[in-house]
Coordinates of C-alpha atoms and ligand atoms in Angstrom, one line a residue:
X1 CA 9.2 -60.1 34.3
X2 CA 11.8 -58.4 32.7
X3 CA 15.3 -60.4 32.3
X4 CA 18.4 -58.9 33.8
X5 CA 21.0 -60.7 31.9
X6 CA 19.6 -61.2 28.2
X7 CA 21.3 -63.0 25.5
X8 CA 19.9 -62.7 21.6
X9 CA 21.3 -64.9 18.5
X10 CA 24.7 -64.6 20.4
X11 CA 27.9 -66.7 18.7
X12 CA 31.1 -67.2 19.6
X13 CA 33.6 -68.6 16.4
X14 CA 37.6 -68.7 16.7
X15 CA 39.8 -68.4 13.3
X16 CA 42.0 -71.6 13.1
X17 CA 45.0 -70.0 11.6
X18 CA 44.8 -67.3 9.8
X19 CA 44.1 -66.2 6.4
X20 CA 46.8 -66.8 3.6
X21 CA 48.1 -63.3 1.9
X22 CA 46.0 -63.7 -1.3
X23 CA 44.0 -66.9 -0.5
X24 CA 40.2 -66.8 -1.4
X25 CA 39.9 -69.6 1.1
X26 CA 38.4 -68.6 4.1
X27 CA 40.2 -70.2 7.2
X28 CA 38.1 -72.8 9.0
X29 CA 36.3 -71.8 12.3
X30 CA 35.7 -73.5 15.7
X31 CA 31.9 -72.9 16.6
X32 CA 32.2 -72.6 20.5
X33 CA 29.2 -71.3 20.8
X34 CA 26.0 -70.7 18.2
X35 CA 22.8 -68.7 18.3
X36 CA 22.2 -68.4 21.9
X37 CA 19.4 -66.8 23.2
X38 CA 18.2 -66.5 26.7
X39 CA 17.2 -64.7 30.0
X40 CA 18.0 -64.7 33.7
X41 CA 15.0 -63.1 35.2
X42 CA 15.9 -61.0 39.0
X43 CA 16.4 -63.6 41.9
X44 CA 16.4 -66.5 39.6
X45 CA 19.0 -69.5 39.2
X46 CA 19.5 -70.9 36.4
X47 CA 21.4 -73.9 35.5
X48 CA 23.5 -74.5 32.5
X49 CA 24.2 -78.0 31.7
X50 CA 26.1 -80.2 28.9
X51 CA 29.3 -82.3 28.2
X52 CA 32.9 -80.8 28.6
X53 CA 33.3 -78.7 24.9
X54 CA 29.4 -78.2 24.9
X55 CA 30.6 -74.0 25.1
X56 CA 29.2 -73.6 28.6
X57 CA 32.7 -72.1 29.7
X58 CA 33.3 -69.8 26.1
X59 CA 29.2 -68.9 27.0
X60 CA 29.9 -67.8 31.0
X61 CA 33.2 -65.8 29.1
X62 CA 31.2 -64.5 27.0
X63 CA 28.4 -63.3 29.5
X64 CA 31.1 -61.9 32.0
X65 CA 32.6 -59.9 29.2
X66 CA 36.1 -62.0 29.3
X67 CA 35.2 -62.8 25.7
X68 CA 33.4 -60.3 22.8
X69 CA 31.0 -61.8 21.0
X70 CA 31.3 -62.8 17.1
X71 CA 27.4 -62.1 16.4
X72 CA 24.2 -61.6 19.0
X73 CA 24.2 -58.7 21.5
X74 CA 24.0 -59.2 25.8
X75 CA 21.8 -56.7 27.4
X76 CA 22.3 -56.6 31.5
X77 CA 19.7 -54.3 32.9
X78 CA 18.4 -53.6 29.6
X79 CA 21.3 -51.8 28.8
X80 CA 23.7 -53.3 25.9
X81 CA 27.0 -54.8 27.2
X82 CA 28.1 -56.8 24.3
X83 CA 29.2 -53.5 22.3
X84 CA 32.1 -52.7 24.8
X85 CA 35.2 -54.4 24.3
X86 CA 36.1 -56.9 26.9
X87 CA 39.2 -54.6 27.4
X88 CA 37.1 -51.4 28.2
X89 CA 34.7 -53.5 29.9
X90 CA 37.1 -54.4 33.0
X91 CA 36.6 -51.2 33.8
X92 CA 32.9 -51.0 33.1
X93 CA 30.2 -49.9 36.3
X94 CA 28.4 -53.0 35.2
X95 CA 31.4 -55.3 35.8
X96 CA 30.8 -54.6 39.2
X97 CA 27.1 -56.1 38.8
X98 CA 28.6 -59.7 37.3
X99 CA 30.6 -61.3 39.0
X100 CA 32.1 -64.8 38.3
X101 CA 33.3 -67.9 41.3
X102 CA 35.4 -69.7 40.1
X103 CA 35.7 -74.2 39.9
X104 CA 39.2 -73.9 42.2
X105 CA 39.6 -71.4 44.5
X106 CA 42.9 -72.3 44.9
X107 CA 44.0 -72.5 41.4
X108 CA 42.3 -69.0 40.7
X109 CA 43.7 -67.1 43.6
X110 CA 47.0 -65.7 43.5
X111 CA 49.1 -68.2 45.7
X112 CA 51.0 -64.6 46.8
X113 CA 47.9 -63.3 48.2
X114 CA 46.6 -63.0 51.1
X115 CA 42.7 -64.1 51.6
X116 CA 42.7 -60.1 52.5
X117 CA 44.3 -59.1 49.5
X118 CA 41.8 -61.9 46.9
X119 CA 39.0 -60.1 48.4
X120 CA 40.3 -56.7 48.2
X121 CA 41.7 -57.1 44.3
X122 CA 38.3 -56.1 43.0
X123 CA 37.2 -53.5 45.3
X124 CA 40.1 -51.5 44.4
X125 CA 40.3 -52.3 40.5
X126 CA 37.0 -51.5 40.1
X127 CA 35.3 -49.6 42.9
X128 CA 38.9 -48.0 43.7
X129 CA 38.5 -48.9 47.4
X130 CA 41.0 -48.1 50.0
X131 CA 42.1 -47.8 53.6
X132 CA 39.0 -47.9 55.8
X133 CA 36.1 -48.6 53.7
X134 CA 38.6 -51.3 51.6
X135 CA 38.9 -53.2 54.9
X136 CA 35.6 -52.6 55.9
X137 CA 34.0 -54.2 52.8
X138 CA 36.3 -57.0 52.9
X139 CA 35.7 -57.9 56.4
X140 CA 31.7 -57.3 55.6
X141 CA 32.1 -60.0 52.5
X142 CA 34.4 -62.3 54.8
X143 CA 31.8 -62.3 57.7
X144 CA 28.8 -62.7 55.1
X145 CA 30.7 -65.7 53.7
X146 CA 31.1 -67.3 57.1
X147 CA 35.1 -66.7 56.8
X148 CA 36.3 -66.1 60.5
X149 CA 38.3 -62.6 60.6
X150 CA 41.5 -64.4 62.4
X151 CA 42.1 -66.2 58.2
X152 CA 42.2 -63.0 56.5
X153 CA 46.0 -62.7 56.6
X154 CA 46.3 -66.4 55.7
X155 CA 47.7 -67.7 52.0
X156 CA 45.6 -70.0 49.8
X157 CA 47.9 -73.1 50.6
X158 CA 47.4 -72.6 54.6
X159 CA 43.2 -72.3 53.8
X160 CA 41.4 -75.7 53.8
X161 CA 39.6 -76.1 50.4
X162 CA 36.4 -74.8 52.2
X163 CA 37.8 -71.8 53.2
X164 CA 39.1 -71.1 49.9
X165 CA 36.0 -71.3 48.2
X166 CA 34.9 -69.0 50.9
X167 CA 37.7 -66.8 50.1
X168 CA 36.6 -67.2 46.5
X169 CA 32.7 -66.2 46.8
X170 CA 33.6 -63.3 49.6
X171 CA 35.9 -62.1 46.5
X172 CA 32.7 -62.0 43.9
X173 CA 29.9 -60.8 46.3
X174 CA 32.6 -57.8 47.7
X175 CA 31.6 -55.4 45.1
X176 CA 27.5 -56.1 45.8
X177 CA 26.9 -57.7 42.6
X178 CA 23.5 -58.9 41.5
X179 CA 24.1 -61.6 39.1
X180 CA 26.7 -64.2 40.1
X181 CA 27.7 -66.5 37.2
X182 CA 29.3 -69.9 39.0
X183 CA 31.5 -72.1 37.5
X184 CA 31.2 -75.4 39.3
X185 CA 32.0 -74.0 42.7
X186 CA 32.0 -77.1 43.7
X187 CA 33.4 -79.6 41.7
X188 CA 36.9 -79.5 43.3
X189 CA 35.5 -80.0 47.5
X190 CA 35.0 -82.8 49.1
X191 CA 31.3 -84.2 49.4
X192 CA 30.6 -83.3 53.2
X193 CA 32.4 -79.3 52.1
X194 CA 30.3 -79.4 48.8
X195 CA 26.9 -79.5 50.6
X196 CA 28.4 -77.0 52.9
X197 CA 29.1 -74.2 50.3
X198 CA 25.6 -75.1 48.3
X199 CA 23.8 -74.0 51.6
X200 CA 26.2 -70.7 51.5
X201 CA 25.1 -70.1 48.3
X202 CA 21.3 -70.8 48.2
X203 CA 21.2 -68.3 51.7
X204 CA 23.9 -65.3 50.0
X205 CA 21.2 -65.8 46.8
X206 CA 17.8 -64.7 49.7
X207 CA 20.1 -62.6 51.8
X208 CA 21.7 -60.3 49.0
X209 CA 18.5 -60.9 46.1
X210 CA 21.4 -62.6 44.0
X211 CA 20.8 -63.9 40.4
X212 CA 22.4 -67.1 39.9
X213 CA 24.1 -68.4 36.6
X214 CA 24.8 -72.4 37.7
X215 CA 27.2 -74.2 35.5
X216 CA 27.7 -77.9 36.5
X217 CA 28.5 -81.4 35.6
X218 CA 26.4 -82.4 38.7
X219 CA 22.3 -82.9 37.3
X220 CA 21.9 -83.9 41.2
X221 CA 22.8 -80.4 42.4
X222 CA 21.1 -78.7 39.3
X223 CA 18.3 -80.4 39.9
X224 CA 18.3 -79.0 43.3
X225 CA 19.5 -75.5 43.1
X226 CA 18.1 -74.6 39.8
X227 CA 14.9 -72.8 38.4
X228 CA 15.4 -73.2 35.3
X229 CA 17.8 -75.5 33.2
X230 CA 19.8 -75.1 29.9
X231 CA 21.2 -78.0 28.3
X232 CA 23.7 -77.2 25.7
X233 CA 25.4 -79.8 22.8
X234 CA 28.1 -78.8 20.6
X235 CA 27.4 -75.0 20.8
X236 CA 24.0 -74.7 21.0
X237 CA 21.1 -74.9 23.1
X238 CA 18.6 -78.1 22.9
X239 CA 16.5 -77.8 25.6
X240 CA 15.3 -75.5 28.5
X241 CA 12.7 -75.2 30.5
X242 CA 12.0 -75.1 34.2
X243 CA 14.2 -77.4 36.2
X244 CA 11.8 -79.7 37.6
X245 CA 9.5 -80.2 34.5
X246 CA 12.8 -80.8 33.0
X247 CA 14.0 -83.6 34.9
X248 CA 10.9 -85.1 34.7
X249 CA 9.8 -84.7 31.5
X250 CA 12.8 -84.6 28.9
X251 CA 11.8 -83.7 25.9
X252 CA 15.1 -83.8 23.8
X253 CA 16.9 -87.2 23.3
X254 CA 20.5 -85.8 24.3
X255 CA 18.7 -84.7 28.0
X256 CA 17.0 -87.8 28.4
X257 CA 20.7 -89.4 27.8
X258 CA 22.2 -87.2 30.3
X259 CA 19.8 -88.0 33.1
X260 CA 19.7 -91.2 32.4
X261 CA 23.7 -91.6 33.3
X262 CA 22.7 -90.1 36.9
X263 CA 23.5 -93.0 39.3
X264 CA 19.9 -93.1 41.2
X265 CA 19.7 -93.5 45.0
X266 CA 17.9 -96.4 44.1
X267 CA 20.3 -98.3 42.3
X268 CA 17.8 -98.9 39.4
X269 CA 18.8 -98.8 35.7
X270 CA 16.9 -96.9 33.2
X271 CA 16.0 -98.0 30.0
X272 CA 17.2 -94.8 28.1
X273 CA 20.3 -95.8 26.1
X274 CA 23.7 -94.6 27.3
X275 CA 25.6 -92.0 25.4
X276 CA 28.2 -93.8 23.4
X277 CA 31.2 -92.3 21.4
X278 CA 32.2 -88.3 21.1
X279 CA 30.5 -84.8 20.0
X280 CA 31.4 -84.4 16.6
X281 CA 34.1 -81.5 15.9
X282 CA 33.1 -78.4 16.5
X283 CA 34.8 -77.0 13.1
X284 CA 32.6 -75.7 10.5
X285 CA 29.6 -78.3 11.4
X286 CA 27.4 -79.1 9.1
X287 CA 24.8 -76.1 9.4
X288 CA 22.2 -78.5 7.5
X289 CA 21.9 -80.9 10.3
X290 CA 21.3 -81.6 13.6
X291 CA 24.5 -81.4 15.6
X292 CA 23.3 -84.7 17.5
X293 CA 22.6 -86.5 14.7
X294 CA 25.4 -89.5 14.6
X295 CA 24.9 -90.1 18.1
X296 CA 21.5 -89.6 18.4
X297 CA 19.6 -93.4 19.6
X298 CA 16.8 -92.4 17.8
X299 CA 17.5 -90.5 14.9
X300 CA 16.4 -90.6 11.1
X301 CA 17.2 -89.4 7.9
X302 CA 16.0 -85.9 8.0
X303 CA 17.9 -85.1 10.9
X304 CA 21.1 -85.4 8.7
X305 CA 19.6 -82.7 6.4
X306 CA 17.6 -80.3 8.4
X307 CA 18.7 -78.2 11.8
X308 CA 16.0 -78.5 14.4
X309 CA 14.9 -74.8 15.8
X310 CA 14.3 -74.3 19.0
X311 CA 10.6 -74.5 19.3
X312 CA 8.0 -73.9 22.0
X313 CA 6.3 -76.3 23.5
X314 CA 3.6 -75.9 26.7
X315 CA 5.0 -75.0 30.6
X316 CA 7.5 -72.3 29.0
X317 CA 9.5 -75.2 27.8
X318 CA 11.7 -75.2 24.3
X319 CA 13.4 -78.4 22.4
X320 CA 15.6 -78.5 19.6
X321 CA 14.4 -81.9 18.0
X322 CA 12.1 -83.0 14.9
X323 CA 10.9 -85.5 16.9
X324 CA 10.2 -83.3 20.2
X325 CA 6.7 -83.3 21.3
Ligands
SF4_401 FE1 18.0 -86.9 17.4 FE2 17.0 -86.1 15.1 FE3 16.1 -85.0 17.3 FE4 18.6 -84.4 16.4 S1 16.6 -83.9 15.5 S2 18.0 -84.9 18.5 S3 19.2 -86.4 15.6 S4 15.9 -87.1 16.7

């Protein structure tokens, strides 16, 4: 199936500094993000997973335009979006078709708006919406977002954090979108509102034939929501695959880490080894070895001298690891 969202060899660096007047040294770089490549086929969720500074936010950025790209290009429909200028791109047709939820409702929202005016913002900045067919849509996202009419005219800080998050999905779906990238929609809700907004989400994905871009901490709700799964360390993807066989079956020792710190409902322990100290820093890395190697419970002397690629492996599964498979 063709992809609708398609990343290729896409990097993100940012100067530290900048260059002296006359200095042959080259100023140092943060990697945020390095030689990312992958596809988010129509209907599809997929999940994007890894520690905080892994670059899943500078990646999301970078796929909703907020961010241009250092190398790699992002096709969206087949058509290339990575050569427009974020700037020009706010006022692209095809910012229209990706939209982005944000982790806090609250703390995106302008506190001076009105749950009318959050959903409205984009209809008129980008579709240039107003009077009759403005309302209209809004009250159309509201209603499709389970937001009763009667809280339209409230603020964010007289919305419970439910209803905000409401407030916050009506806001992306408004301008009929058909990828949605999500930034932990949930993380800020209680349990009891989380589950509540998942089941929004999973019906608004059938209802509207959504695309779904997942980032979360939470492997439980991955696990659950997702197709397909991205794990991400230090930049770069190390595994992916389809969610389940994922889960299952890790094939790269940083996933098998990460799963393994999932409190089970059984209270049993697993015999992985817990991750133990920090990502190394993402400045200038060493491109001749494996960015896990240091950390890595089971890793040899090569890794310190040789990247793993990503490779293939059976069940459309990849792993960056000399020691996958
Ligand atoms: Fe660990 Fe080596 Fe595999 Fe990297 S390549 S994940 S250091 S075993």
């Amino acid at each position: 199936m063709t992809a609708l969202l398609e990343l290729i060899g896409v990097s993100k660096r940012f100067p530290l500094g900048r260059r002296r007047m006359f200095s042959k040294v080259p100023p140092a770089h943060v990697h945020a993000v390095d030689d990312v490549s992958l596809g988010v086929a129509p209907g599809e969720t997929v999940g994007l997973v890894g520690e905080s500074g892994c670059g899943k936010s500078t990646l999301v950025r970078l796929i909703t335009r907020l961010l241009d790209v250092t190398d790699g290009t992002i096709s969206f429909d087949r058509r290339e979006i990575s050569d427009v200028p974020a700037k020009l791109f706010a006022r692209d047709v095809d910012r229209t078709h990706i939209q982005m939820v944000f982790q806090d409702a609250g703390e995106s929202i302008n506190p001076r708006f009105t749950a009318t005016d959050a959903i409205a913002d984009p209809l008129r900045r980008l579709l240039r919406l107003k009077g009759a067919a403005l309302q209209s849509r809004v009250e159309e996202a509201a209603l499709q977002c389970g937001l009763p009419l009667e809280l339209l005219g409230r603020f964010p800080h007289q919305l419970s954090g439910g209803q905000r998050a409401r407030v916050g999905i009506a806001r992306a779906i408004g301008t009929r979108p058909r990828l949605l990238v999500l930034d932990e929609p949930t993380a800020a809700l209680d349990v009891s509102v989380q589950v509540t907004v998942l089941k929004l989400l999973q019906q608004l994905k059938v209802e509207l034939g959504l695309s779904y871009i997942f980032v979360s901490h939470d492997l439980n709700v991955v696990r659950l929501l997702c197709d397909r799964v991205v794990v991400m360390y230090l930049g770069r993807i190390v595994e992916q695959g389809p969610a389940q066989a994922v889960f299952d079956a890790p094939l790269h020792p940083y996933t098998r880490s990460l799963i393994a710190a999932v409190p089970r409902l059984d209270g049993a322990r697993s015999d992985v080894p817990r991750l133990t100290g920090e990502p190394r820093s993402p400045v200038d890395p060493d491109p001749n070895a494996c960015r896990f190697h240091g950390r890595c419970p089971v890793g040899e002397d090569r890794c310190g001298t040789a990247m793993p690629a990503l490779r293939e492996f059976a069940g459309e599964r990849f792993a960056a690891c000399h020691l996958a498979g």
